[in-house]
Short mmCIF file of C-alpha atoms in Angstrom, two decimals:
data_model
loop_
_atom_site.label_atom_id
_atom_site.label_comp_id
_atom_site.label_asym_id
_atom_site.label_seq_id
_atom_site.Cartn_x
_atom_site.Cartn_y
_atom_site.Cartn_z
CA UNK A 1 -6.26 9.09 35.88
CA UNK A 2 -3.72 7.83 33.46
CA UNK A 3 -5.35 4.50 34.61
CA UNK A 4 -8.45 5.05 32.41
CA UNK A 5 -6.41 7.45 29.97
CA UNK A 6 -7.57 6.85 26.23
CA UNK A 7 -4.46 7.94 24.16
CA UNK A 8 -4.57 10.64 21.56
CA UNK A 9 -3.57 9.29 17.79
CA UNK A 10 -0.91 11.98 16.75
CA UNK A 11 0.04 11.31 13.01
CA UNK A 12 4.28 12.24 13.41
CA UNK A 13 4.94 10.83 9.75
CA UNK A 14 3.81 10.85 6.13
CA UNK A 15 5.15 9.06 3.31
CA UNK A 16 3.62 9.39 -0.06
CA UNK A 17 3.45 7.50 -3.22
CA UNK A 18 1.19 8.00 -5.83
CA UNK A 19 0.44 8.40 -9.62
CA UNK A 20 1.11 12.09 -8.93
CA UNK A 21 4.35 11.66 -7.21
CA UNK A 22 6.47 10.13 -5.58
CA UNK A 23 6.83 11.51 -2.11
CA UNK A 24 4.92 14.20 0.32
CA UNK A 25 6.78 17.47 -1.54
CA UNK A 26 5.83 16.24 -5.17
CA UNK A 27 2.82 14.70 -4.34
CA UNK A 28 1.71 17.60 -2.68
CA UNK A 29 2.80 20.24 -5.16
CA UNK A 30 0.54 18.41 -7.74
CA UNK A 31 -1.96 17.55 -6.02
CA UNK A 32 -2.69 21.82 -4.72
CA UNK A 33 -2.27 22.43 -8.63
CA UNK A 34 -5.00 19.93 -9.69
CA UNK A 35 -2.45 17.37 -11.71
CA UNK A 36 -3.45 14.54 -13.15
CA UNK A 37 -1.21 11.28 -13.24
CA UNK A 38 -3.79 9.71 -15.12
CA UNK A 39 -2.75 8.02 -18.63
CA UNK A 40 -2.61 5.37 -21.17
CA UNK A 41 -1.13 2.26 -19.58
CA UNK A 42 2.17 1.73 -20.06
CA UNK A 43 3.29 -1.07 -17.74
CA UNK A 44 1.51 -3.82 -20.18
CA UNK A 45 0.26 -4.14 -23.50
CA UNK A 46 -3.84 -3.02 -22.19
CA UNK A 47 -5.20 -3.26 -26.19
CA UNK A 48 -7.72 -5.78 -25.85
CA UNK A 49 -9.09 -4.55 -22.77
CA UNK A 50 -11.93 -2.38 -21.72
CA UNK A 51 -10.45 0.98 -20.62
CA UNK A 52 -7.08 1.35 -20.85
CA UNK A 53 -5.90 4.49 -18.83
CA UNK A 54 -4.43 4.12 -15.36
CA UNK A 55 -2.85 5.98 -12.21
CA UNK A 56 0.63 4.22 -12.59
CA UNK A 57 2.81 5.84 -10.10
CA UNK A 58 5.81 7.88 -12.90
CA UNK A 59 9.64 7.26 -13.39
CA UNK A 60 9.90 4.43 -10.47
CA UNK A 61 13.36 2.10 -10.50
CA UNK A 62 13.36 0.08 -8.01
CA UNK A 63 16.51 -0.70 -7.47
CA UNK A 64 17.32 3.20 -6.97
CA UNK A 65 15.26 3.15 -3.94
CA UNK A 66 15.30 -0.31 -2.11
CA UNK A 67 18.09 -2.99 -1.45
CA UNK A 68 19.10 -5.36 -4.27
CA UNK A 69 18.56 -8.01 -1.78
CA UNK A 70 14.83 -7.35 -1.72
CA UNK A 71 14.17 -7.34 -5.34
CA UNK A 72 13.47 -11.10 -6.30
CA UNK A 73 11.29 -11.54 -3.59
CA UNK A 74 9.60 -8.31 -4.09
CA UNK A 75 6.13 -7.44 -6.22
CA UNK A 76 5.92 -3.77 -7.70
CA UNK A 77 3.02 -2.84 -4.98
CA UNK A 78 5.30 -3.86 -2.09
CA UNK A 79 8.17 -1.91 -3.85
CA UNK A 80 6.62 1.24 -4.17
CA UNK A 81 4.85 0.14 -0.05
CA UNK A 82 8.77 -0.44 0.99
CA UNK A 83 9.40 3.57 0.02
CA UNK A 84 6.31 5.01 1.27
CA UNK A 85 7.07 3.18 4.78
CA UNK A 86 10.58 4.43 4.80
CA UNK A 87 9.59 8.26 4.06
CA UNK A 88 6.75 7.82 6.79
CA UNK A 89 9.42 6.82 9.33
CA UNK A 90 12.43 9.18 8.44
CA UNK A 91 9.99 12.13 8.41
CA UNK A 92 8.97 11.55 11.75
CA UNK A 93 12.33 11.14 12.73
CA UNK A 94 11.96 8.13 14.76
CA UNK A 95 14.20 5.28 14.96
CA UNK A 96 13.85 1.99 15.81
CA UNK A 97 16.44 1.49 18.40
CA UNK A 98 14.90 4.69 20.10
CA UNK A 99 11.72 3.27 20.79
CA UNK A 100 11.40 0.13 23.86
CA UNK A 101 12.14 -3.21 21.65
CA UNK A 102 8.26 -4.03 21.00
CA UNK A 103 7.37 0.00 20.64
CA UNK A 104 6.49 -0.07 16.84
CA UNK A 105 3.76 -1.89 15.41
CA UNK A 106 2.22 -2.18 11.76
CA UNK A 107 -1.03 -1.58 10.18
CA UNK A 108 -1.99 -2.65 6.72
CA UNK A 109 -4.40 -2.83 4.22
CA UNK A 110 -4.38 -4.66 0.92
CA UNK A 111 -6.69 -5.92 -1.69
CA UNK A 112 -4.95 -7.52 -4.12
CA UNK A 113 -1.49 -8.74 -2.62
CA UNK A 114 1.43 -9.14 -4.97
CA UNK A 115 -0.84 -9.39 -7.96
CA UNK A 116 1.52 -9.16 -10.32
CA UNK A 117 4.04 -11.41 -8.83
CA UNK A 118 1.90 -14.08 -8.69
CA UNK A 119 0.93 -13.52 -12.15
CA UNK A 120 4.46 -14.14 -13.66
CA UNK A 121 5.02 -17.24 -11.17
CA UNK A 122 1.19 -18.60 -12.52
CA UNK A 123 2.64 -18.43 -16.01
CA UNK A 124 5.70 -20.51 -14.84
CA UNK A 125 3.66 -23.16 -13.41
CA UNK A 126 1.35 -24.01 -15.97
CA UNK A 127 4.09 -22.66 -18.95
CA UNK A 128 7.28 -24.41 -17.59
CA UNK A 129 6.47 -26.55 -14.94
CA UNK A 130 6.04 -25.87 -11.11
CA UNK A 131 9.50 -26.84 -10.29
CA UNK A 132 9.96 -23.48 -12.13
CA UNK A 133 8.12 -21.35 -9.53
CA UNK A 134 10.36 -19.12 -7.03
CA UNK A 135 10.24 -19.72 -3.76
CA UNK A 136 9.75 -16.36 -3.05
CA UNK A 137 5.74 -16.95 -4.19
CA UNK A 138 5.26 -18.36 -1.21
CA UNK A 139 5.00 -14.79 0.33
CA UNK A 140 5.20 -12.65 -2.36
CA UNK A 141 1.72 -12.41 -3.27
CA UNK A 142 0.04 -12.36 0.02
CA UNK A 143 -2.32 -9.76 1.20
CA UNK A 144 -0.04 -9.47 4.15
CA UNK A 145 3.38 -9.39 2.59
CA UNK A 146 3.80 -5.48 2.73
CA UNK A 147 3.12 -5.92 6.77
CA UNK A 148 6.34 -8.60 6.96
CA UNK A 149 8.45 -6.83 4.56
CA UNK A 150 7.90 -3.25 6.25
CA UNK A 151 8.33 -4.56 9.32
CA UNK A 152 11.44 -7.11 8.63
CA UNK A 153 13.18 -3.80 6.84
CA UNK A 154 12.94 -1.27 9.71
CA UNK A 155 13.02 -3.96 12.58
CA UNK A 156 9.27 -3.43 13.84
CA UNK A 157 8.61 -5.59 16.96
CA UNK A 158 5.54 -3.92 17.77
CA UNK A 159 1.62 -5.75 16.77
CA UNK A 160 1.51 -6.40 13.21
CA UNK A 161 -1.83 -6.83 11.22
CA UNK A 162 -3.31 -6.47 7.79
CA UNK A 163 -7.47 -6.15 6.61
CA UNK A 164 -8.71 -6.98 3.43
CA UNK A 165 -11.70 -4.69 3.05
CA UNK A 166 -11.31 -3.58 -0.69
CA UNK A 167 -11.23 0.10 -0.78
CA UNK A 168 -12.11 0.87 2.53
CA UNK A 169 -8.95 -1.23 3.64
CA UNK A 170 -6.98 2.06 4.09
CA UNK A 171 -9.33 3.79 6.30
CA UNK A 172 -9.91 0.63 8.13
CA UNK A 173 -5.62 -0.06 8.51
CA UNK A 174 -5.31 3.13 10.43
CA UNK A 175 -8.67 2.62 13.21
CA UNK A 176 -6.74 -0.60 13.64
CA UNK A 177 -3.32 1.43 14.17
CA UNK A 178 -5.35 3.63 16.58
CA UNK A 179 -6.67 0.49 18.45
CA UNK A 180 -3.37 -0.57 19.09
CA UNK A 181 -2.08 2.86 20.26
CA UNK A 182 -4.91 2.92 23.03
CA UNK A 183 -4.04 -0.55 23.73
CA UNK A 184 -0.49 0.74 24.62
CA UNK A 185 1.59 0.46 21.56
CA UNK A 186 3.61 3.94 21.48
CA UNK A 187 4.09 3.72 18.01
CA UNK A 188 2.46 2.10 14.97
CA UNK A 189 3.39 2.46 11.05
CA UNK A 190 0.10 2.32 9.33
CA UNK A 191 -1.69 2.76 5.91
CA UNK A 192 -1.86 0.84 2.58
CA UNK A 193 -0.06 0.80 -0.75
CA UNK A 194 -1.88 -1.08 -3.37
CA UNK A 195 -2.67 -1.64 -6.94
CA UNK A 196 -2.53 -4.39 -9.26
CA UNK A 197 -1.97 -3.05 -12.72
CA UNK A 198 -1.07 -6.17 -14.69
CA UNK A 199 -3.34 -8.31 -17.77
CA UNK A 200 -4.24 -10.65 -14.18
CA UNK A 201 -5.26 -7.34 -12.20
CA UNK A 202 -6.86 -5.77 -15.08
CA UNK A 203 -8.93 -8.96 -15.89
CA UNK A 204 -10.51 -8.63 -12.66
CA UNK A 205 -11.40 -4.67 -12.46
CA UNK A 206 -12.86 -5.79 -15.88
CA UNK A 207 -15.63 -8.31 -14.60
CA UNK A 208 -16.38 -6.04 -11.70
CA UNK A 209 -17.69 -3.94 -14.63
CA UNK A 210 -17.22 -0.82 -12.94
CA UNK A 211 -14.24 0.48 -15.55
CA UNK A 212 -14.59 3.61 -17.49
CA UNK A 213 -14.55 3.22 -21.46
CA UNK A 214 -14.09 6.55 -21.97
CA UNK A 215 -10.25 6.99 -23.28
CA UNK A 216 -9.99 10.69 -22.31
CA UNK A 217 -7.73 11.55 -19.29
CA UNK A 218 -9.29 14.07 -18.90
CA UNK A 219 -13.29 13.37 -18.96
CA UNK A 220 -12.63 9.16 -17.95
CA UNK A 221 -12.91 9.53 -13.82
CA UNK A 222 -15.69 12.33 -13.21
CA UNK A 223 -17.33 10.90 -9.75
CA UNK A 224 -20.55 12.48 -9.16
CA UNK A 225 -20.93 14.10 -13.04
CA UNK A 226 -24.48 12.61 -14.89
CA UNK A 227 -22.35 11.45 -17.25
CA UNK A 228 -19.60 9.36 -15.21
CA UNK A 229 -19.21 5.74 -16.56
CA UNK A 230 -16.69 4.22 -14.25
CA UNK A 231 -13.35 4.89 -12.92
CA UNK A 232 -9.69 4.54 -13.59
CA UNK A 233 -7.69 2.30 -11.98
CA UNK A 234 -4.42 3.46 -10.18
CA UNK A 235 -1.20 1.96 -8.13
CA UNK A 236 0.20 4.05 -5.17
CA UNK A 237 -0.90 5.08 -1.48
CA UNK A 238 0.33 6.07 1.86
CA UNK A 239 1.84 5.47 5.58
CA UNK A 240 0.77 7.80 8.24
CA UNK A 241 3.21 7.02 11.89
CA UNK A 242 -0.03 7.28 14.06
CA UNK A 243 1.61 7.74 17.80
CA UNK A 244 0.45 8.16 21.48
CA UNK A 245 0.37 11.88 21.96
CA UNK A 246 2.10 11.80 24.75
CA UNK A 247 4.92 10.09 23.28
CA UNK A 248 5.11 11.87 20.58
CA UNK A 249 5.06 15.41 22.77
CA UNK A 250 8.21 13.97 24.97
CA UNK A 251 10.62 13.51 22.19
CA UNK A 252 8.91 17.00 20.63
CA UNK A 253 7.85 15.44 17.20
CA UNK A 254 6.24 17.66 14.91
CA UNK A 255 2.62 16.83 15.04
CA UNK A 256 0.90 17.34 11.34
CA UNK A 257 -2.92 16.65 13.09
CA UNK A 258 -4.81 13.75 14.64
CA UNK A 259 -6.81 10.98 14.01
CA UNK A 260 -9.89 12.16 16.31
CA UNK A 261 -12.67 9.48 14.71
CA UNK A 262 -13.17 6.33 13.17
CA UNK A 263 -16.16 4.06 12.46
CA UNK A 264 -16.54 1.02 10.13
CA UNK A 265 -19.99 -0.09 9.24
CA UNK A 266 -21.41 -3.18 6.55
CA UNK A 267 -23.92 -3.05 4.37
CA UNK A 268 -25.43 -6.14 2.62
CA UNK A 269 -26.07 -4.23 -0.26
CA UNK A 270 -23.92 -0.96 -0.25
CA UNK A 271 -26.20 0.20 -3.97
CA UNK A 272 -29.44 -0.49 -2.72
CA UNK A 273 -31.48 3.09 -2.16
CA UNK A 274 -32.27 2.38 1.22
CA UNK A 275 -29.14 0.97 2.73
CA UNK A 276 -27.12 3.87 4.80
CA UNK A 277 -23.81 2.42 5.88
CA UNK A 278 -21.94 4.93 4.49
CA UNK A 279 -23.70 7.87 6.37
CA UNK A 280 -23.79 5.58 9.97
CA UNK A 281 -20.29 5.02 9.30
CA UNK A 282 -19.92 8.99 8.94
CA UNK A 283 -21.95 9.66 11.98
CA UNK A 284 -20.14 7.58 13.96
CA UNK A 285 -17.34 8.86 13.07
CA UNK A 286 -17.85 12.16 14.02
CA UNK A 287 -19.47 11.62 17.18
CA UNK A 288 -16.76 9.50 17.96
CA UNK A 289 -14.40 12.53 17.09
CA UNK A 290 -16.94 14.79 19.45
CA UNK A 291 -17.89 17.27 16.36
CA UNK A 292 -20.73 18.25 14.67
CA UNK A 293 -21.04 18.22 10.75
CA UNK A 294 -20.62 22.10 10.93
CA UNK A 295 -16.77 21.56 12.13
CA UNK A 296 -15.96 19.94 9.17
CA UNK A 297 -14.11 21.83 6.83
CA UNK A 298 -13.58 19.77 3.76
CA UNK A 299 -14.88 15.59 3.06
CA UNK A 300 -12.86 13.32 0.80
CA UNK A 301 -15.10 11.22 -0.50
CA UNK A 302 -15.26 7.37 -1.80
CA UNK A 303 -16.05 8.74 -5.53
CA UNK A 304 -16.75 5.88 -7.31
CA UNK A 305 -17.59 7.39 -10.43
CA UNK A 306 -20.53 4.72 -11.09
CA UNK A 307 -23.95 6.25 -10.89
CA UNK A 308 -25.72 4.46 -8.53
CA UNK A 309 -23.10 4.23 -6.07
CA UNK A 310 -21.95 7.79 -6.03
CA UNK A 311 -26.02 9.18 -6.17
CA UNK A 312 -25.87 6.80 -2.92
CA UNK A 313 -22.82 9.01 -1.73
CA UNK A 314 -24.06 12.04 -2.61
CA UNK A 315 -27.69 11.40 -0.83
CA UNK A 316 -25.48 10.67 2.07
CA UNK A 317 -23.49 14.05 2.11
CA UNK A 318 -26.63 16.20 1.77
CA UNK A 319 -28.30 14.38 4.18
CA UNK A 320 -25.74 14.74 6.95
CA UNK A 321 -24.36 18.56 5.66
CA UNK A 322 -27.17 19.71 3.51
CA UNK A 323 -26.76 20.60 0.09
CA UNK A 324 -23.72 22.51 -0.64
CA UNK A 325 -22.85 22.61 3.11
CA UNK A 326 -19.10 21.49 2.70
CA UNK A 327 -16.49 21.39 0.61
CA UNK A 328 -15.69 18.22 -1.19
CA UNK A 329 -12.33 17.50 -2.64
CA UNK A 330 -11.80 14.41 -4.63
CA UNK A 331 -8.02 14.54 -5.36
CA UNK A 332 -8.15 10.83 -6.28
CA UNK A 333 -9.74 12.04 -9.96
CA UNK A 334 -5.89 12.54 -10.64
CA UNK A 335 -4.93 8.72 -9.87
CA UNK A 336 -7.63 6.85 -10.24
CA UNK A 337 -8.63 4.55 -7.62
CA UNK A 338 -6.06 3.09 -5.31
CA UNK A 339 -8.14 -0.06 -3.95
CA UNK A 340 -6.81 -0.06 -0.12
CA UNK A 341 -4.32 3.07 -0.63
CA UNK A 342 -7.04 5.09 -1.50
CA UNK A 343 -8.26 6.13 2.41
CA UNK A 344 -4.49 6.40 3.78
CA UNK A 345 -3.95 8.73 0.53
CA UNK A 346 -7.22 10.74 1.12
CA UNK A 347 -6.11 10.81 4.92
CA UNK A 348 -2.62 12.29 3.92
CA UNK A 349 -4.06 14.96 1.57
CA UNK A 350 -6.66 15.84 4.81
CA UNK A 351 -3.30 16.46 6.74
CA UNK A 352 -1.62 18.16 4.21
CA UNK A 353 -4.33 20.49 4.02
CA UNK A 354 -4.52 20.85 7.40
CA UNK A 355 -1.16 21.99 7.45
CA UNK A 356 -0.70 23.87 4.21
CA UNK A 357 -4.50 25.61 4.54
CA UNK A 358 -5.16 24.63 0.99
CA UNK A 359 -8.43 22.33 -0.30
CA UNK A 360 -7.03 20.40 -3.13
CA UNK A 361 -9.07 20.53 -6.09
CA UNK A 362 -10.45 17.74 -8.06
CA UNK A 363 -7.89 16.89 -11.34
CA UNK A 364 -10.49 16.19 -14.11
CA UNK A 365 -13.23 18.64 -15.27
CA UNK A 366 -16.48 18.03 -12.81
CA UNK A 367 -19.50 19.62 -13.98
CA UNK A 368 -21.30 21.62 -11.40
CA UNK A 369 -23.31 19.44 -8.86
CA UNK A 370 -26.64 20.51 -7.80
CA UNK A 371 -26.09 19.29 -3.96
CA UNK A 372 -22.46 18.74 -3.51
CA UNK A 373 -19.88 21.57 -3.39
CA UNK A 374 -17.34 20.00 -5.68
CA UNK A 375 -13.86 21.95 -5.21
CA UNK A 376 -12.11 22.34 -9.00
CA UNK A 377 -9.60 25.13 -8.02
CA UNK A 378 -7.56 25.32 -5.36
CA UNK A 379 -9.27 27.51 -2.20
CA UNK A 380 -7.42 28.30 0.83
CA UNK A 381 -9.29 28.05 4.17
CA UNK A 382 -8.52 26.79 7.26
CA UNK A 383 -8.75 23.26 7.69
CA UNK A 384 -9.53 22.27 11.25
CA UNK A 385 -11.14 19.02 10.87
CA UNK A 386 -11.76 16.78 7.62
CA UNK A 387 -14.19 14.09 7.33
CA UNK A 388 -12.39 11.14 5.08
CA UNK A 389 -14.92 8.36 3.40
CA UNK A 390 -14.54 5.06 1.55
CA UNK A 391 -16.13 2.03 0.77
CA UNK A 392 -15.12 -1.38 -0.03
CA UNK A 393 -16.93 -3.61 -2.86
CA UNK A 394 -19.04 -6.43 -0.80
CA UNK A 395 -20.35 -3.86 1.18
CA UNK A 396 -17.76 -2.25 3.48
CA UNK A 397 -17.80 1.56 4.75
CA UNK A 398 -15.26 3.43 6.45
CA UNK A 399 -15.16 6.64 7.84
CA UNK A 400 -12.24 8.77 9.40
CA UNK A 401 -11.73 12.08 11.01
CA UNK A 402 -8.28 13.79 11.76
CA UNK A 403 -8.17 17.14 12.96
CA UNK A 404 -5.35 19.89 13.63
CA UNK A 405 -3.29 19.39 16.40
CA UNK A 406 -4.66 22.37 18.19
CA UNK A 407 -7.99 21.42 17.58
CA UNK A 408 -9.26 19.91 20.61
CA UNK A 409 -13.14 19.39 20.34
CA UNK A 410 -13.11 19.05 24.31
CA UNK B 1 26.91 -33.03 -17.25
CA UNK B 2 30.58 -32.65 -16.17
CA UNK B 3 30.24 -30.75 -12.63
CA UNK B 4 28.92 -28.20 -10.53
CA UNK B 5 31.43 -25.35 -9.65
CA UNK B 6 31.62 -22.87 -7.04
CA UNK B 7 31.65 -20.48 -9.81
CA UNK B 8 28.20 -21.80 -10.97
CA UNK B 9 27.07 -21.52 -7.58
CA UNK B 10 27.81 -17.77 -7.44
CA UNK B 11 25.73 -17.38 -10.47
CA UNK B 12 23.20 -18.64 -9.33
CA UNK B 13 22.96 -17.17 -6.08
CA UNK B 14 23.06 -13.83 -7.95
CA UNK B 15 19.68 -14.64 -9.15
CA UNK B 16 18.15 -15.90 -6.28
CA UNK B 17 19.99 -12.63 -4.23
CA UNK B 18 19.21 -9.59 -6.29
CA UNK B 19 23.03 -8.74 -5.87
CA UNK B 20 23.97 -8.55 -9.91
CA UNK B 21 27.71 -7.99 -8.35
CA UNK B 22 28.33 -10.74 -5.76
CA UNK B 23 31.75 -12.30 -5.81
CA UNK B 24 33.00 -15.23 -3.98
CA UNK B 25 35.19 -13.29 -1.42
CA UNK B 26 38.21 -14.93 0.72
CA UNK B 27 36.50 -18.05 2.52
CA UNK B 28 33.41 -17.26 0.90
CA UNK B 29 32.97 -21.29 0.24
CA UNK B 30 33.48 -22.31 3.83
CA UNK B 31 31.67 -19.46 5.58
CA UNK B 32 28.40 -20.43 6.78
CA UNK B 33 25.36 -19.20 4.83
CA UNK B 34 23.68 -17.66 7.89
CA UNK B 35 27.04 -15.94 8.18
CA UNK B 36 27.11 -14.61 4.72
CA UNK B 37 23.66 -13.27 5.59
CA UNK B 38 21.20 -15.78 2.99
CA UNK B 39 18.29 -17.36 4.76
CA UNK B 40 16.61 -20.58 4.30
CA UNK B 41 14.27 -18.75 1.42
CA UNK B 42 17.16 -17.56 -1.10
CA UNK B 43 18.64 -21.54 -0.20
CA UNK B 44 15.53 -22.67 -1.31
CA UNK B 45 15.00 -20.35 -4.41
CA UNK B 46 18.39 -21.59 -4.86
CA UNK B 47 18.18 -25.52 -4.65
CA UNK B 48 15.11 -24.74 -7.18
CA UNK B 49 16.96 -23.04 -9.74
CA UNK B 50 19.77 -26.38 -9.34
CA UNK B 51 16.96 -28.54 -10.39
CA UNK B 52 16.08 -26.68 -13.26
CA UNK B 53 19.67 -26.05 -14.35
CA UNK B 54 21.25 -29.48 -13.49
CA UNK B 55 18.81 -32.04 -12.45
CA UNK B 56 19.64 -32.20 -9.05
CA UNK B 57 16.79 -32.14 -6.37
CA UNK B 58 18.04 -31.49 -2.80
CA UNK B 59 15.11 -32.79 -0.24
CA UNK B 60 14.45 -30.81 2.73
CA UNK B 61 17.00 -32.68 5.26
CA UNK B 62 19.50 -31.90 2.48
CA UNK B 63 18.98 -28.04 2.69
CA UNK B 64 19.11 -28.21 6.43
CA UNK B 65 22.19 -30.31 6.60
CA UNK B 66 23.98 -27.82 4.37
CA UNK B 67 25.95 -25.39 6.22
CA UNK B 68 28.60 -23.64 3.32
CA UNK B 69 28.94 -23.21 -0.17
CA UNK B 70 31.19 -25.86 0.09
CA UNK B 71 28.94 -28.34 0.96
CA UNK B 72 26.40 -27.50 -1.43
CA UNK B 73 28.75 -27.74 -4.51
CA UNK B 74 29.99 -31.27 -3.06
CA UNK B 75 26.42 -32.56 -2.57
CA UNK B 76 25.28 -31.60 -5.74
CA UNK B 77 27.97 -33.35 -7.57
CA UNK B 78 27.50 -35.83 -5.79
CA UNK B 79 24.04 -36.03 -7.31
CA UNK B 80 24.65 -35.21 -10.92
#
């Protein structure tokens, strides 16, 4: 019954820019080795600011990756975004010309837009006068800028959207992409690359009061540890090619996995001890995927690194899976928290875990947790279904289930 | 300020477009900005630089009417 067919959502391409590597091979090599990309900030003089460690994308020279024409009009994060989106598209084997004119859409998430670009133009505005503000400021700072620049560069004329739900955004962008595919768009470039490693961004992180004060990269970001005192911020993320399974099969595409479940919930106060939004999102996503907790081979948690939020998340996971009931993989300990980039990078890691049958370890030393099976060494095991969790400041919760291509639950 | 030349414009366009090796090829002066591949944002950015560096403010109407580098240079010189 094709009229009532619900499109399956295959993932047929992947692109990554992360503090632990540019490009999927480099990222996965570092991640499965437990290598960390967290170091003292180099992008600006961070002395005098709280913290001082960050996950910066290393060795990135924009001019090596994107056309000169785009340089004056793009923020650093948009440049990183263009690189990840290009890798995702080229790894999928798709070309915009070979798909129907409006057949490729784009769905991104952003928390800060082009923050560093905006900071510089604010300096021009107040330091030199309004006539010194670049015409490109009109869009370069904006949350939707990556959706625009990626779609223009690759000629994507399908539906475009941007969601802004802080750190939950990466998963919400994938959920939005799935909705578009189910609605008849064969392909959606989906994900998020985010960050704001500049003085203005840092001032915002600092005022939120969640930055770790620990100056040692090996211990600054240790979610779920009793000693956890905050997180380290980072930049980067991932793009996925979300494709109608039949479309992917018809062109013989390599399928990395499928999005089988997604849900989002909202808590007025996510740190309220009775708030259960994260747990509800996980249950709804599992139901949506048609799987039980026993089918889930690994969980990639939000891992705030902030004691009350960690306790709430641990309680939600233990409540669903039982004590030590599922491996917990936290590669973001090696990247820092990437805002909206985090959820899609974790989804990418889940797909790579499925493909390579390795659950990546934490990149910092995590002490044993009485209720959570924290993965601290690479773990060779078959992964059929993975659950990814993310929370955004203000009460956003999102959960995503990705499954092996052959792991049909029905 | 004596005058605004085509070379001055090329220098500004290098910044506005990011094309550090931009040179005025043959017929450059009389090729439309559209055919050169420059959109309205490049013109806006260039107009901002002209205003800052040469003190000539181009209106939105000016920018809509100016189609080629030669027309832009002439319009700026008329305003110097």
